[in-house]
Amino acid sequence: MPGAKYEMYGRAVPPTDPNADVMSVQESAFVLKCSVSHLRKWLAQNPKLRTYSGRRLVTNRRVRETYYRMQQGAKTPARSAA
């Protein structure tokens, strides 16, 4: 059974405004259809994309677009040279 901290910070939640420029990691994970832990790990691997609002980790529109483009490139099947 998940703990209270996981319920609060570890689950993706729908954003109040899907077109907002700045979103929390939980809201961004919901929009990008990935897990919160995966998004946090990805941001840790890309420190130039991390932004904070006080102590809270947030993402802006540019970061979400970058994540989306990188994930789409990873899903593209490799073409054979035949």
C-alpha positions as a Python dict, from the first residue, in 0.01 Angstrom:
ca = {
    (1, 'M'): (0, 0, 0),
    (2, 'P'): (148, 336, -101),
    (3, 'G'): (242, 582, 167),
    (4, 'A'): (110, 934, 210),
    (5, 'K'): (418, 1095, 50),
    (6, 'Y'): (380, 879, -263),
    (7, 'E'): (12, 967, -285),
    (8, 'M'): (103, 1336, -266),
    (9, 'Y'): (419, 1356, -479),
    (10, 'G'): (458, 1029, -672),
    (11, 'R'): (140, 1019, -876),
    (12, 'A'): (65, 1209, -1192),
    (13, 'V'): (-227, 1448, -1151),
    (14, 'P'): (-428, 1630, -1418),
    (15, 'P'): (-328, 1996, -1444),
    (16, 'T'): (-575, 2271, -1366),
    (17, 'D'): (-469, 2445, -1689),
    (18, 'P'): (-320, 2211, -1956),
    (19, 'N'): (-186, 2513, -2149),
    (20, 'A'): (-2, 2668, -1855),
    (21, 'D'): (359, 2770, -1909),
    (22, 'V'): (483, 2636, -1574),
    (23, 'M'): (363, 2305, -1426),
    (24, 'S'): (468, 2084, -1140),
    (25, 'V'): (644, 1757, -1216),
    (26, 'Q'): (327, 1566, -1129),
    (27, 'E'): (118, 1769, -1375),
    (28, 'S'): (385, 1745, -1644),
    (29, 'A'): (401, 1366, -1606),
    (30, 'F'): (26, 1349, -1661),
    (31, 'V'): (46, 1564, -1977),
    (32, 'L'): (349, 1375, -2114),
    (33, 'K'): (198, 1035, -2025),
    (34, 'C'): (497, 913, -1825),
    (35, 'S'): (562, 834, -1460),
    (36, 'V'): (670, 1099, -1214),
    (37, 'S'): (980, 901, -1118),
    (38, 'H'): (1083, 868, -1485),
    (39, 'L'): (1045, 1243, -1539),
    (40, 'R'): (1246, 1320, -1224),
    (41, 'K'): (1527, 1085, -1339),
    (42, 'W'): (1526, 1242, -1685),
    (43, 'L'): (1553, 1590, -1533),
    (44, 'A'): (1838, 1470, -1311),
    (45, 'Q'): (2024, 1352, -1624),
    (46, 'N'): (1963, 1690, -1791),
    (47, 'P'): (2051, 1946, -1523),
    (48, 'K'): (2030, 2245, -1762),
    (49, 'L'): (1656, 2180, -1802),
    (50, 'R'): (1573, 2178, -1429),
    (51, 'T'): (1385, 2473, -1284),
    (52, 'Y'): (1265, 2535, -932),
    (53, 'S'): (990, 2740, -777),
    (54, 'G'): (1122, 2773, -426),
    (55, 'R'): (1202, 2414, -335),
    (56, 'R'): (949, 2264, -575),
    (57, 'L'): (1074, 2117, -903),
    (58, 'V'): (872, 2255, -1194),
    (59, 'T'): (885, 2234, -1573),
    (60, 'N'): (814, 2501, -1827),
    (61, 'R'): (679, 2465, -2179),
    (62, 'R'): (1028, 2447, -2336),
    (63, 'V'): (1130, 2156, -2113),
    (64, 'R'): (811, 1964, -2193),
    (65, 'E'): (862, 2018, -2567),
    (66, 'T'): (1224, 1899, -2539),
    (67, 'Y'): (1118, 1586, -2350),
    (68, 'Y'): (845, 1512, -2605),
    (69, 'R'): (1082, 1553, -2903),
    (70, 'M'): (1349, 1334, -2741),
    (71, 'Q'): (1096, 1060, -2665),
    (72, 'Q'): (954, 1070, -3018),
    (73, 'G'): (1306, 1034, -3160),
    (74, 'A'): (1370, 733, -2936),
    (75, 'K'): (1054, 558, -3060),
    (76, 'T'): (1130, 598, -3430),
    (77, 'P'): (1225, 258, -3574),
    (78, 'A'): (1568, 229, -3733),
    (79, 'R'): (1566, 203, -4110),
    (80, 'S'): (1766, -68, -4279),
    (81, 'A'): (2003, 21, -4561),
    (82, 'A'): (1867, -249, -4792),
}
